[in-house]
Amino acid sequence: MANDIARHPEDALEHTTATGSATVQLDDHMLCKMAGSVANLEKVTQEASTATAYERNMTLLQAIRVNPKPVLFSMLMSLSLIMEGYDTSFLWNIFGYPAFQQKFGHPILTGGYQLSATWQSSLRAAV
């Protein structure tokens, strides 16, 4: 069956749009092939339709309870991106803080402290 689809992709799926969402329509030839290879195609199709309708009608809290691992993964990935942006902007500004300059810098003639250019460029390159 997969080889037939690879040889004749135009027979497999026809993509159309209806009411702003993408729908997939199967031609008669493809449905006949699927009915021959899947013994209970009507039941599988009905169950898939029921599951899709159920998922579309879920509230946010229900979806989180049903799918906790994907939600957690998504949150962790989002937080890592947020922290990456925070880290880069924070490091550029930390050189101006007097406490940081005193601790890691060296005294200059005006009475303040300054972090050496070598350390500044090294820290910026590390981020």
PDB file of C-alpha atoms in Angstrom:
ATOM      1  CA  MET A   1       0.000   0.000   0.000  1.00  0.00           C
ATOM      2  CA  ALA A   2       2.800   2.449   0.858  1.00  0.00           C
ATOM      3  CA  ASN A   3       4.490   1.692  -2.459  1.00  0.00           C
ATOM      4  CA  ASP A   4       1.257   2.449  -4.327  1.00  0.00           C
ATOM      5  CA  ILE A   5       1.006   5.814  -2.559  1.00  0.00           C
ATOM      6  CA  ALA A   6       4.631   6.594  -3.363  1.00  0.00           C
ATOM      7  CA  ARG A   7       4.044   5.785  -7.068  1.00  0.00           C
ATOM      8  CA  HIS A   8       0.722   7.637  -7.275  1.00  0.00           C
ATOM      9  CA  PRO A   9       0.679  10.427  -4.667  1.00  0.00           C
ATOM     10  CA  GLU A  10      -2.144  12.206  -6.501  1.00  0.00           C
ATOM     11  CA  ASP A  11      -4.445   9.287  -5.569  1.00  0.00           C
ATOM     12  CA  ALA A  12      -3.687   9.515  -1.857  1.00  0.00           C
ATOM     13  CA  LEU A  13      -4.926  12.834  -0.491  1.00  0.00           C
ATOM     14  CA  GLU A  14      -6.555  15.951  -1.786  1.00  0.00           C
ATOM     15  CA  HIS A  15      -5.973  18.986   0.430  1.00  0.00           C
ATOM     16  CA  THR A  16      -8.728  21.565   0.572  1.00  0.00           C
ATOM     17  CA  THR A  17      -9.703  24.319   2.954  1.00  0.00           C
ATOM     18  CA  ALA A  18     -13.167  24.705   4.386  1.00  0.00           C
ATOM     19  CA  THR A  19     -14.318  27.280   6.930  1.00  0.00           C
ATOM     20  CA  GLY A  20     -10.780  28.447   7.585  1.00  0.00           C
ATOM     21  CA  SER A  21      -9.382  25.060   8.649  1.00  0.00           C
ATOM     22  CA  ALA A  22      -7.565  22.492   6.575  1.00  0.00           C
ATOM     23  CA  THR A  23      -9.477  19.322   5.762  1.00  0.00           C
ATOM     24  CA  VAL A  24      -8.322  16.174   4.033  1.00  0.00           C
ATOM     25  CA  GLN A  25     -10.510  14.350   1.562  1.00  0.00           C
ATOM     26  CA  LEU A  26      -9.865  10.809   0.370  1.00  0.00           C
ATOM     27  CA  ASP A  27     -10.870   9.673  -3.088  1.00  0.00           C
ATOM     28  CA  ASP A  28     -12.914   6.488  -3.664  1.00  0.00           C
ATOM     29  CA  HIS A  29      -9.889   4.498  -4.803  1.00  0.00           C
ATOM     30  CA  MET A  30      -8.006   5.234  -1.590  1.00  0.00           C
ATOM     31  CA  LEU A  31     -11.027   4.418   0.587  1.00  0.00           C
ATOM     32  CA  CYS A  32     -11.406   1.044  -1.142  1.00  0.00           C
ATOM     33  CA  LYS A  33      -7.730   0.277  -0.532  1.00  0.00           C
ATOM     34  CA  MET A  34      -8.038   1.272   3.134  1.00  0.00           C
ATOM     35  CA  ALA A  35     -11.201  -0.810   3.600  1.00  0.00           C
ATOM     36  CA  GLY A  36      -9.373  -3.806   2.183  1.00  0.00           C
ATOM     37  CA  SER A  37      -6.393  -3.453   4.496  1.00  0.00           C
ATOM     38  CA  VAL A  38      -8.171  -2.366   7.714  1.00  0.00           C
ATOM     39  CA  ALA A  39     -10.754  -4.909   8.817  1.00  0.00           C
ATOM     40  CA  ASN A  40     -12.845  -2.569  10.972  1.00  0.00           C
ATOM     41  CA  LEU A  41     -12.337   0.724   9.105  1.00  0.00           C
ATOM     42  CA  GLU A  42     -15.813   2.053   9.881  1.00  0.00           C
ATOM     43  CA  LYS A  43     -15.350   1.530  13.637  1.00  0.00           C
ATOM     44  CA  VAL A  44     -11.847   3.049  13.595  1.00  0.00           C
ATOM     45  CA  THR A  45     -13.115   6.061  11.644  1.00  0.00           C
ATOM     46  CA  GLN A  46     -16.041   6.562  14.028  1.00  0.00           C
ATOM     47  CA  GLU A  47     -13.797   6.308  17.104  1.00  0.00           C
ATOM     48  CA  ALA A  48     -11.311   8.771  15.620  1.00  0.00           C
ATOM     49  CA  SER A  49     -14.126  11.201  14.867  1.00  0.00           C
ATOM     50  CA  THR A  50     -15.483  10.858  18.420  1.00  0.00           C
ATOM     51  CA  ALA A  51     -12.023  11.388  19.944  1.00  0.00           C
ATOM     52  CA  THR A  52     -11.426  14.455  17.789  1.00  0.00           C
ATOM     53  CA  ALA A  53     -14.755  15.974  18.810  1.00  0.00           C
ATOM     54  CA  TYR A  54     -14.005  15.258  22.484  1.00  0.00           C
ATOM     55  CA  GLU A  55     -10.571  16.897  22.292  1.00  0.00           C
ATOM     56  CA  ARG A  56     -11.928  19.979  20.546  1.00  0.00           C
ATOM     57  CA  ASN A  57     -14.517  20.489  23.283  1.00  0.00           C
ATOM     58  CA  MET A  58     -12.045  20.198  26.181  1.00  0.00           C
ATOM     59  CA  THR A  59     -11.424  23.124  28.451  1.00  0.00           C
ATOM     60  CA  LEU A  60      -7.862  24.204  29.109  1.00  0.00           C
ATOM     61  CA  LEU A  61      -7.803  22.563  32.542  1.00  0.00           C
ATOM     62  CA  GLN A  62      -9.145  19.277  31.140  1.00  0.00           C
ATOM     63  CA  ALA A  63      -6.503  19.279  28.407  1.00  0.00           C
ATOM     64  CA  ILE A  64      -3.767  19.852  30.996  1.00  0.00           C
ATOM     65  CA  ARG A  65      -5.062  16.978  33.144  1.00  0.00           C
ATOM     66  CA  VAL A  66      -5.248  14.612  30.158  1.00  0.00           C
ATOM     67  CA  ASN A  67      -1.835  15.607  28.724  1.00  0.00           C
ATOM     68  CA  PRO A  68       0.430  16.542  31.658  1.00  0.00           C
ATOM     69  CA  LYS A  69       3.735  15.435  30.087  1.00  0.00           C
ATOM     70  CA  PRO A  70       3.395  17.436  26.842  1.00  0.00           C
ATOM     71  CA  VAL A  71       2.258  20.471  28.827  1.00  0.00           C
ATOM     72  CA  LEU A  72       5.233  20.189  31.182  1.00  0.00           C
ATOM     73  CA  PHE A  73       7.630  19.752  28.260  1.00  0.00           C
ATOM     74  CA  SER A  74       6.175  22.812  26.546  1.00  0.00           C
ATOM     75  CA  MET A  75       6.462  24.880  29.717  1.00  0.00           C
ATOM     76  CA  LEU A  76      10.083  23.858  30.278  1.00  0.00           C
ATOM     77  CA  MET A  77      11.038  24.685  26.710  1.00  0.00           C
ATOM     78  CA  SER A  78       9.324  28.070  26.943  1.00  0.00           C
ATOM     79  CA  LEU A  79      11.010  28.858  30.250  1.00  0.00           C
ATOM     80  CA  SER A  80      14.417  27.890  28.885  1.00  0.00           C
ATOM     81  CA  LEU A  81      13.961  30.350  26.023  1.00  0.00           C
ATOM     82  CA  ILE A  82      12.849  33.063  28.428  1.00  0.00           C
ATOM     83  CA  MET A  83      15.855  32.424  30.679  1.00  0.00           C
ATOM     84  CA  GLU A  84      18.221  32.496  27.714  1.00  0.00           C
ATOM     85  CA  GLY A  85      16.971  35.963  26.814  1.00  0.00           C
ATOM     86  CA  TYR A  86      17.180  37.076  30.444  1.00  0.00           C
ATOM     87  CA  ASP A  87      20.723  35.769  30.844  1.00  0.00           C
ATOM     88  CA  THR A  88      22.056  37.535  27.777  1.00  0.00           C
ATOM     89  CA  SER A  89      20.478  40.881  28.662  1.00  0.00           C
ATOM     90  CA  PHE A  90      21.454  40.558  32.331  1.00  0.00           C
ATOM     91  CA  LEU A  91      25.123  39.901  31.563  1.00  0.00           C
ATOM     92  CA  TRP A  92      25.437  42.973  29.352  1.00  0.00           C
ATOM     93  CA  ASN A  93      24.180  45.188  32.197  1.00  0.00           C
ATOM     94  CA  ILE A  94      25.979  43.600  35.144  1.00  0.00           C
ATOM     95  CA  PHE A  95      29.296  45.261  34.319  1.00  0.00           C
ATOM     96  CA  GLY A  96      27.853  48.626  35.351  1.00  0.00           C
ATOM     97  CA  TYR A  97      26.895  47.621  38.905  1.00  0.00           C
ATOM     98  CA  PRO A  98      29.265  49.114  41.525  1.00  0.00           C
ATOM     99  CA  ALA A  99      29.258  45.956  43.663  1.00  0.00           C
ATOM    100  CA  PHE A 100      30.275  43.812  40.667  1.00  0.00           C
ATOM    101  CA  GLN A 101      32.944  46.334  39.672  1.00  0.00           C
ATOM    102  CA  GLN A 102      34.375  46.384  43.207  1.00  0.00           C
ATOM    103  CA  LYS A 103      34.474  42.622  43.531  1.00  0.00           C
ATOM    104  CA  PHE A 104      35.877  41.716  40.110  1.00  0.00           C
ATOM    105  CA  GLY A 105      37.404  44.942  38.814  1.00  0.00           C
ATOM    106  CA  HIS A 106      40.553  46.849  39.580  1.00  0.00           C
ATOM    107  CA  PRO A 107      40.821  50.417  40.953  1.00  0.00           C
ATOM    108  CA  ILE A 108      41.134  53.279  38.498  1.00  0.00           C
ATOM    109  CA  LEU A 109      42.453  56.848  38.972  1.00  0.00           C
ATOM    110  CA  THR A 110      39.014  58.443  39.377  1.00  0.00           C
ATOM    111  CA  GLY A 111      38.399  56.401  42.526  1.00  0.00           C
ATOM    112  CA  GLY A 112      36.066  53.813  41.031  1.00  0.00           C
ATOM    113  CA  TYR A 113      36.586  50.297  39.806  1.00  0.00           C
ATOM    114  CA  GLN A 114      36.583  48.860  36.323  1.00  0.00           C
ATOM    115  CA  LEU A 115      36.446  45.334  34.976  1.00  0.00           C
ATOM    116  CA  SER A 116      39.274  44.706  32.537  1.00  0.00           C
ATOM    117  CA  ALA A 117      38.491  44.484  28.822  1.00  0.00           C
ATOM    118  CA  THR A 118      39.809  40.920  28.743  1.00  0.00           C
ATOM    119  CA  TRP A 119      37.284  39.789  31.345  1.00  0.00           C
ATOM    120  CA  GLN A 120      34.431  41.703  29.712  1.00  0.00           C
ATOM    121  CA  SER A 121      35.060  40.192  26.297  1.00  0.00           C
ATOM    122  CA  SER A 122      35.569  36.719  27.782  1.00  0.00           C
ATOM    123  CA  LEU A 123      32.297  36.841  29.695  1.00  0.00           C
ATOM    124  CA  ARG A 124      30.405  38.132  26.662  1.00  0.00           C
ATOM    125  CA  ALA A 125      31.892  35.399  24.467  1.00  0.00           C
ATOM    126  CA  ALA A 126      30.851  32.753  27.003  1.00  0.00           C
ATOM    127  CA  VAL A 127      27.199  33.743  26.619  1.00  0.00           C
TER     128      VAL A 127
END
